[in-house]
Amino acid sequence: MLRTHRLRSLLASAAAVALVATGVGTMSIVETAQASTGSGGKVEVVYSGYNDASTTNRLTTQAPKTLAPLANAAAGTSTIAVDPSITYQTWEGFGGSLEDTSVYNLGLLAPANRERALNDLFNPTTGNNFNLMRLPIGCADFCRDAPNYWTYADNGGTPDPSLATFSIQKDIDNGLITMLKRVLEINPQAKFYSSLWSPPAWMKTTSSITGPAAGGTCPTDGSAPRVHHGGSTGSSVDYYPVLAQYYVKYIQAYKAQGIPVYAVTLQNEPNITMPYPATCFSPTQLAEFAVVLKSAFTTAGIATKIWGLDDNEQNSFPYADALLGNAAANAAVDGLGWHNYAGTQVWQPSAVEALHPGKTAHITEITNGADRLVEYFRNNVSSYSYWITQYQFMPGPGPGYWQGTSNTNPDFYTPSVVSFAGSSTTNQGDTSNYQLNGWYYSFGQFSRYVQPGAVRIDSTDRVNGNLTNVAFKNPDGTIVTVVVNRIPTSTNSAVQNTPAAAIRVATPDGQFTDTIPGDTVATYIYTPTTGDTVSTAGAVASASATSGAFTATQAIDGSSTTAWTSGTNQAAGQTFTVDLGQAKTFDQITLNGGSLGGDAPAGYQVQTSANGSTWSAAVASGAGTSSLTNITVPTTSARYLRITQTGSAARWWSIANLSLYNSAQGLLPLAGASVSGAPTSGTDVAARAIDGIESTRWSSGAAQASGQTFTLDLGQARSVNALELDNARNPGDQPRGYSVSTSTNGTTWSSPVAVGSGAAAPATAAANGASPTTKIAFPTTNARYVRITQTGAAAGNYWSIAELRAYNLAPIVLPRTGWSASASSTEAGTSTANILDGNTATRWSTGAAQAPGQYLQVDLGRITQTTGIDLDAAASTGDYPRGYTVSASMDGSTWTPVAQATGVAADVRAQWLSTDARYLRVTLTAPFASAYWSVAELTVWGTPSTQPFGVPLPRTGWSTSASATATGSATANATDGLLDTRWSDGAAQNGTEWFQLDLGSAQAFSKVQLIAAGNLDNSGGDYPRGYEVYTSNGSGWTLVAAGSGTGNVLDITLPAQNARYINVHQTGTDGGHWWSIAEIQVLR
């Protein structure tokens, strides 16, 4: 048996030195490069109180902060390090439910007040931008007709397997369809997903829509209300195919009303039965239905996503294993939905994503406080839905099962997002008017600022006990960090009297500080100046000194929870070296200390090399700062970089994550830029369009007219290929027409590189303030000056820009697998398939002169987040579209315009706000008699997808052993592919436990992943408090990694290994938790 070797002294030392303020050691004689970070950029700040008891701030704008160069944290200040180089899940949307109770209550409002309420909820410019809403398929528990619940094909209880009686007329009569259409007018980006509570009674074994009076967990004795499924339910019929057609007809009926259905969940809470609409599915039954439903969707040409589970956290793993562990069901299901009524931590999505990468996680039902929302989002959740938009205060009176229920839980009586004006538990209030409640404001701290298509980025987890946070990078490049200051409690409505907290937010762009009031949600938004992250994939790191297995590899593994550490006090001459594998261009290095943030270098200098042996003079020098150290260097292209310690300190030197940035790629810094506008309105000067604050603007001060200009001077020649004109909260002030030209000297201007019309929402929405951002794309140009000339006119609107952003983008190109294309006409000898074949020598062509109405359409095969398109005419240089509109659709029926422009060259590019679509259609809007319209290659751009930790090794021939095994568990459970089984050691963690894998033969790998099992109360936490990883080929063991456990999913990156045996030692102590493994994966 392997002898345990622990680094307890290291862990204790690291924890201690993390609290030590950084001192300044011996400085290099090389002058520090001029910093580009902390250059005075502004940070927008918005506060809201946590709940209805905290009313001081209600989406209240605070004085902006200024990004300053990094400095060590002041005493009593908690640091949150934000690291955009480490990314997680992509954001899909924020919203709630529009079930019948909400529709009923909103319908009682006076028409003008209802219109205001809908805009407060959904308007992306003036409201909360709720953009992902849950709908019931038939009656939910909150239904105006309770207890006379209904479905779309009741037929008096008589079986109707052909669904001849199917009708959504109830949704039309009750006002739901009208309301959804208005929501789409107000917010064209809004999406709807739908959940079933019960199918028609005749489909069920109990012949009842509702469950029994005594609700609870679904029994297994045959009395549960289930859908007839042959022998599985003791039935002579199988209604799963009929239920699948019920879904198909629902989606088709909504499509006919102009309402696409983005996703469906398989069943609301499939393991519970209640005296309202409820249906039970065992995990196996739900997986079987998922396969049937997917087949029906495929046959009907429906791309609507399918989400499983849709239940509470304690049911996560049985359903996840059945739905995702089965190949056919896995192929059918796109993601899982969670509720949180058990009240425990929702960590299970991280475990599911680790074992099944690519499957998305969603909170599909619960109204919870911002502290819990942060928890959800930090556990890989991609969307959030509160439950109930408007109900009357409970207990009733009011529609729905729960309205008359008595409950001692104080949260049960809190108001919904919207309620009647002046309402309370004893007063119904004014049913013709409404009020916005605490939930509205705390939810708005997220929904108004985190855009669909955003990617979550790394940030320090809970600090100071009370401070939680989550950070995102939006598609437009802006960074949003939401910080919650709230004493932890399971009760949202409790008055906690949380003390104010001083924070320091450290970023690659510098830092800002704030003091957040107690029981407050704070949102911070800033525009970064560092450009894109430079990939370090495939890089190799080494160091002059390393403590045990805290290897240099762990500083470049894309994680802030693992680290390299020197194992000895800082001294001049220590080095950390990275071989990037090939020459890469960068101008900033950021060192993230992770949990060892106090181990910043006392002094440093940076050198680069092309070959790893001949080194440049120092390109930068300075002293590190706690948590993050930003090192700005002159723009450098090199394969190797070396950081040399030039100071000394009585602490080790540690790096959790090293990242590189290139400010010439991505969102371009405008710190040295200047702008001018002609004309300009008073104090709305041009400089306000690049001040980083969306509440300020440049404005023309006159009605839009052809010839008005706005000019950007980048300060030096840069590569640029895209602009964004953000109108923020200036409805209707987008340019009615524009032409973009560039210049190297500000005198001689190019021909237009882009011509088009400013983004305009439908007229009904524009009238309410929904004015989307105008995005402009064009072929990469090297220029110092960019001029936008107004070519349209609008007598009733100024031309305004709240924020102008310039980019040199390398768009994320979506893979074209499974795509198809069609067109209004095709020239003989060409084909629409040619635009997807990767060959610019082939093409599609109209075969006729360009004319309005001609179109080219691509079917992406599945609903995907899209951001742009590239139409390359290649050799047919004159066959570009003279005028066109791009529209997007989820169902091929309801189309939303996302871009409109005029082609000016063979390579036509268009960008838009992240939009979910299966179909994209480009339609000509202008005639041109002298040319056909031809496309050689069509490329679609999208948002980043979560990258898996690695490629798992097949488990064939593996065997397992452990230091001890609890009764009822087995070591083999850790490799059975199931999250609902586990190995446990059966005792509190004491630092002597081990778990061993025999891979059967020597294999190449570089990563080990431990997925913890939940303990008996489902709260998780059985991860190792410390660990060491050893490998062997049968004759001696090599220590290859060490660290501290930080959560229920532990990703461990190793130096490249070729070994047969892996032994993981648990080196920490925790009297309250066993060590358990649900799954262990070994990855390449």
Short mmCIF file of N, CA and C in Angstrom, two decimals, residues 407-473:
data_model
loop_
_atom_site.label_atom_id
_atom_site.label_comp_id
_atom_site.label_asym_id
_atom_site.label_seq_id
_atom_site.Cartn_x
_atom_site.Cartn_y
_atom_site.Cartn_z
N ASN A 407 -49.84 29.09 5.78
CA ASN A 407 -48.48 28.58 5.92
C ASN A 407 -47.73 29.46 6.89
N THR A 408 -46.94 28.86 7.76
CA THR A 408 -46.20 29.63 8.76
C THR A 408 -44.86 30.13 8.25
N ASN A 409 -44.43 29.69 7.08
CA ASN A 409 -43.18 30.16 6.51
C ASN A 409 -43.34 31.60 6.07
N PRO A 410 -42.55 32.54 6.62
CA PRO A 410 -42.74 33.95 6.25
C PRO A 410 -42.54 34.22 4.78
N ASP A 411 -41.72 33.40 4.10
CA ASP A 411 -41.53 33.60 2.66
C ASP A 411 -42.80 33.33 1.88
N PHE A 412 -43.72 32.54 2.43
CA PHE A 412 -44.94 32.17 1.72
C PHE A 412 -45.82 33.39 1.47
N TYR A 413 -45.67 34.43 2.29
CA TYR A 413 -46.56 35.58 2.19
C TYR A 413 -45.90 36.77 1.50
N THR A 414 -44.70 36.60 0.99
CA THR A 414 -44.05 37.73 0.32
C THR A 414 -44.75 38.00 -1.00
N PRO A 415 -44.75 39.26 -1.44
CA PRO A 415 -45.42 39.59 -2.70
C PRO A 415 -44.67 39.05 -3.90
N SER A 416 -45.38 38.93 -5.01
CA SER A 416 -44.76 38.50 -6.26
C SER A 416 -44.00 39.67 -6.87
N VAL A 417 -43.43 39.42 -8.06
CA VAL A 417 -42.68 40.48 -8.74
C VAL A 417 -43.55 41.72 -8.93
N VAL A 418 -44.80 41.49 -9.33
CA VAL A 418 -45.79 42.55 -9.50
C VAL A 418 -46.98 42.21 -8.61
N SER A 419 -47.59 43.19 -7.99
CA SER A 419 -48.85 42.95 -7.27
C SER A 419 -49.74 44.17 -7.45
N PHE A 420 -50.99 44.03 -7.03
CA PHE A 420 -51.90 45.16 -7.13
C PHE A 420 -51.45 46.30 -6.21
N ALA A 421 -51.64 47.52 -6.69
CA ALA A 421 -51.19 48.69 -5.95
C ALA A 421 -51.83 48.71 -4.57
N GLY A 422 -50.99 48.87 -3.54
CA GLY A 422 -51.50 48.96 -2.17
C GLY A 422 -51.93 47.66 -1.56
N SER A 423 -51.65 46.52 -2.21
CA SER A 423 -52.12 45.24 -1.69
C SER A 423 -51.27 44.80 -0.50
N SER A 424 -51.86 43.98 0.34
CA SER A 424 -51.18 43.40 1.48
C SER A 424 -51.91 42.11 1.84
N THR A 425 -51.50 41.47 2.91
CA THR A 425 -52.15 40.23 3.31
C THR A 425 -53.57 40.47 3.79
N THR A 426 -53.92 41.70 4.08
CA THR A 426 -55.29 42.01 4.53
C THR A 426 -56.04 42.92 3.58
N ASN A 427 -55.39 43.33 2.49
CA ASN A 427 -56.02 44.29 1.58
C ASN A 427 -55.70 43.90 0.15
N GLN A 428 -56.73 43.67 -0.64
CA GLN A 428 -56.52 43.27 -2.04
C GLN A 428 -55.86 44.37 -2.85
N GLY A 429 -56.05 45.62 -2.47
CA GLY A 429 -55.46 46.72 -3.19
C GLY A 429 -56.29 47.13 -4.39
N ASP A 430 -55.72 48.01 -5.19
CA ASP A 430 -56.39 48.55 -6.38
C ASP A 430 -56.11 47.63 -7.55
N THR A 431 -57.10 46.84 -7.97
CA THR A 431 -56.89 45.86 -9.03
C THR A 431 -56.72 46.49 -10.40
N SER A 432 -56.91 47.79 -10.51
CA SER A 432 -56.71 48.44 -11.80
C SER A 432 -55.28 48.96 -11.97
N ASN A 433 -54.51 48.92 -10.89
CA ASN A 433 -53.15 49.45 -10.93
C ASN A 433 -52.21 48.45 -10.26
N TYR A 434 -50.91 48.71 -10.33
CA TYR A 434 -49.95 47.73 -9.85
C TYR A 434 -48.79 48.41 -9.13
N GLN A 435 -48.04 47.60 -8.42
CA GLN A 435 -46.80 48.07 -7.82
C GLN A 435 -45.72 47.04 -8.12
N LEU A 436 -44.49 47.52 -8.18
CA LEU A 436 -43.33 46.65 -8.37
C LEU A 436 -42.73 46.37 -6.99
N ASN A 437 -42.44 45.11 -6.74
CA ASN A 437 -41.99 44.71 -5.41
C ASN A 437 -40.50 44.37 -5.39
N GLY A 438 -40.03 43.97 -4.20
CA GLY A 438 -38.60 43.77 -4.01
C GLY A 438 -37.96 42.82 -4.99
N TRP A 439 -38.68 41.73 -5.33
CA TRP A 439 -38.12 40.78 -6.30
C TRP A 439 -37.78 41.47 -7.61
N TYR A 440 -38.64 42.35 -8.05
CA TYR A 440 -38.43 43.02 -9.33
C TYR A 440 -37.06 43.70 -9.36
N TYR A 441 -36.75 44.39 -8.29
CA TYR A 441 -35.52 45.18 -8.27
C TYR A 441 -34.27 44.30 -8.12
N SER A 442 -34.34 43.30 -7.24
CA SER A 442 -33.15 42.45 -7.09
C SER A 442 -32.93 41.61 -8.34
N PHE A 443 -34.01 41.14 -9.00
CA PHE A 443 -33.84 40.41 -10.25
C PHE A 443 -33.27 41.31 -11.34
N GLY A 444 -33.71 42.57 -11.34
CA GLY A 444 -33.21 43.51 -12.35
C GLY A 444 -31.73 43.75 -12.26
N GLN A 445 -31.14 43.52 -11.08
CA GLN A 445 -29.68 43.68 -10.94
C GLN A 445 -28.94 42.68 -11.83
N PHE A 446 -29.58 41.58 -12.17
CA PHE A 446 -29.00 40.59 -13.09
C PHE A 446 -29.54 40.80 -14.51
N SER A 447 -30.88 40.80 -14.65
CA SER A 447 -31.50 40.70 -15.97
C SER A 447 -31.25 41.90 -16.85
N ARG A 448 -31.08 43.08 -16.25
CA ARG A 448 -30.87 44.28 -17.06
C ARG A 448 -29.47 44.36 -17.64
N TYR A 449 -28.51 43.67 -17.03
CA TYR A 449 -27.11 43.91 -17.39
C TYR A 449 -26.40 42.68 -17.96
N VAL A 450 -26.86 41.47 -17.63
CA VAL A 450 -26.26 40.26 -18.20
C VAL A 450 -27.03 39.90 -19.47
N GLN A 451 -26.35 39.95 -20.60
CA GLN A 451 -27.01 39.76 -21.89
C GLN A 451 -27.04 38.28 -22.28
N PRO A 452 -28.12 37.82 -22.94
CA PRO A 452 -28.08 36.47 -23.51
C PRO A 452 -26.84 36.31 -24.39
N GLY A 453 -26.19 35.19 -24.26
CA GLY A 453 -24.93 34.97 -24.97
C GLY A 453 -23.72 35.33 -24.15
N ALA A 454 -23.91 35.93 -22.97
CA ALA A 454 -22.79 36.21 -22.08
C ALA A 454 -22.19 34.91 -21.60
N VAL A 455 -20.93 34.95 -21.21
CA VAL A 455 -20.27 33.78 -20.66
C VAL A 455 -19.85 34.10 -19.23
N ARG A 456 -20.12 33.16 -18.33
CA ARG A 456 -19.67 33.40 -16.95
C ARG A 456 -18.16 33.29 -16.89
N ILE A 457 -17.56 34.19 -16.11
CA ILE A 457 -16.11 34.21 -15.95
C ILE A 457 -15.76 34.01 -14.48
N ASP A 458 -14.52 33.72 -14.24
CA ASP A 458 -14.09 33.35 -12.89
C ASP A 458 -14.09 34.57 -11.96
N SER A 459 -14.49 34.34 -10.74
CA SER A 459 -14.39 35.36 -9.69
C SER A 459 -14.29 34.66 -8.35
N THR A 460 -13.68 35.33 -7.39
CA THR A 460 -13.49 34.75 -6.07
C THR A 460 -14.83 34.36 -5.47
N ASP A 461 -14.88 33.17 -4.88
CA ASP A 461 -16.13 32.70 -4.27
C ASP A 461 -16.40 33.49 -3.00
N ARG A 462 -17.36 33.04 -2.20
CA ARG A 462 -17.81 33.78 -1.02
C ARG A 462 -16.63 34.30 -0.20
N VAL A 463 -16.68 35.58 0.14
CA VAL A 463 -15.66 36.20 0.99
C VAL A 463 -16.36 36.88 2.16
N ASN A 464 -15.66 37.01 3.24
CA ASN A 464 -16.18 37.72 4.41
C ASN A 464 -17.45 37.10 4.97
N GLY A 465 -17.73 35.84 4.61
CA GLY A 465 -18.92 35.18 5.12
C GLY A 465 -20.21 35.64 4.49
N ASN A 466 -20.35 36.94 4.27
CA ASN A 466 -21.62 37.51 3.80
C ASN A 466 -21.61 37.87 2.33
N LEU A 467 -20.45 37.98 1.73
CA LEU A 467 -20.33 38.50 0.37
C LEU A 467 -20.25 37.36 -0.64
N THR A 468 -21.24 37.30 -1.54
CA THR A 468 -21.18 36.37 -2.66
C THR A 468 -21.18 37.18 -3.95
N ASN A 469 -20.73 36.57 -5.02
CA ASN A 469 -20.64 37.32 -6.28
C ASN A 469 -20.62 36.36 -7.45
N VAL A 470 -20.94 36.90 -8.62
CA VAL A 470 -20.81 36.17 -9.87
C VAL A 470 -20.49 37.20 -10.95
N ALA A 471 -19.70 36.79 -11.95
CA ALA A 471 -19.27 37.72 -13.00
C ALA A 471 -19.51 37.11 -14.37
N PHE A 472 -19.82 37.98 -15.33
CA PHE A 472 -20.07 37.58 -16.71
C PHE A 472 -19.35 38.52 -17.66
N LYS A 473 -18.99 37.99 -18.82
CA LYS A 473 -18.52 38.81 -19.94
C LYS A 473 -19.59 38.79 -21.00
#
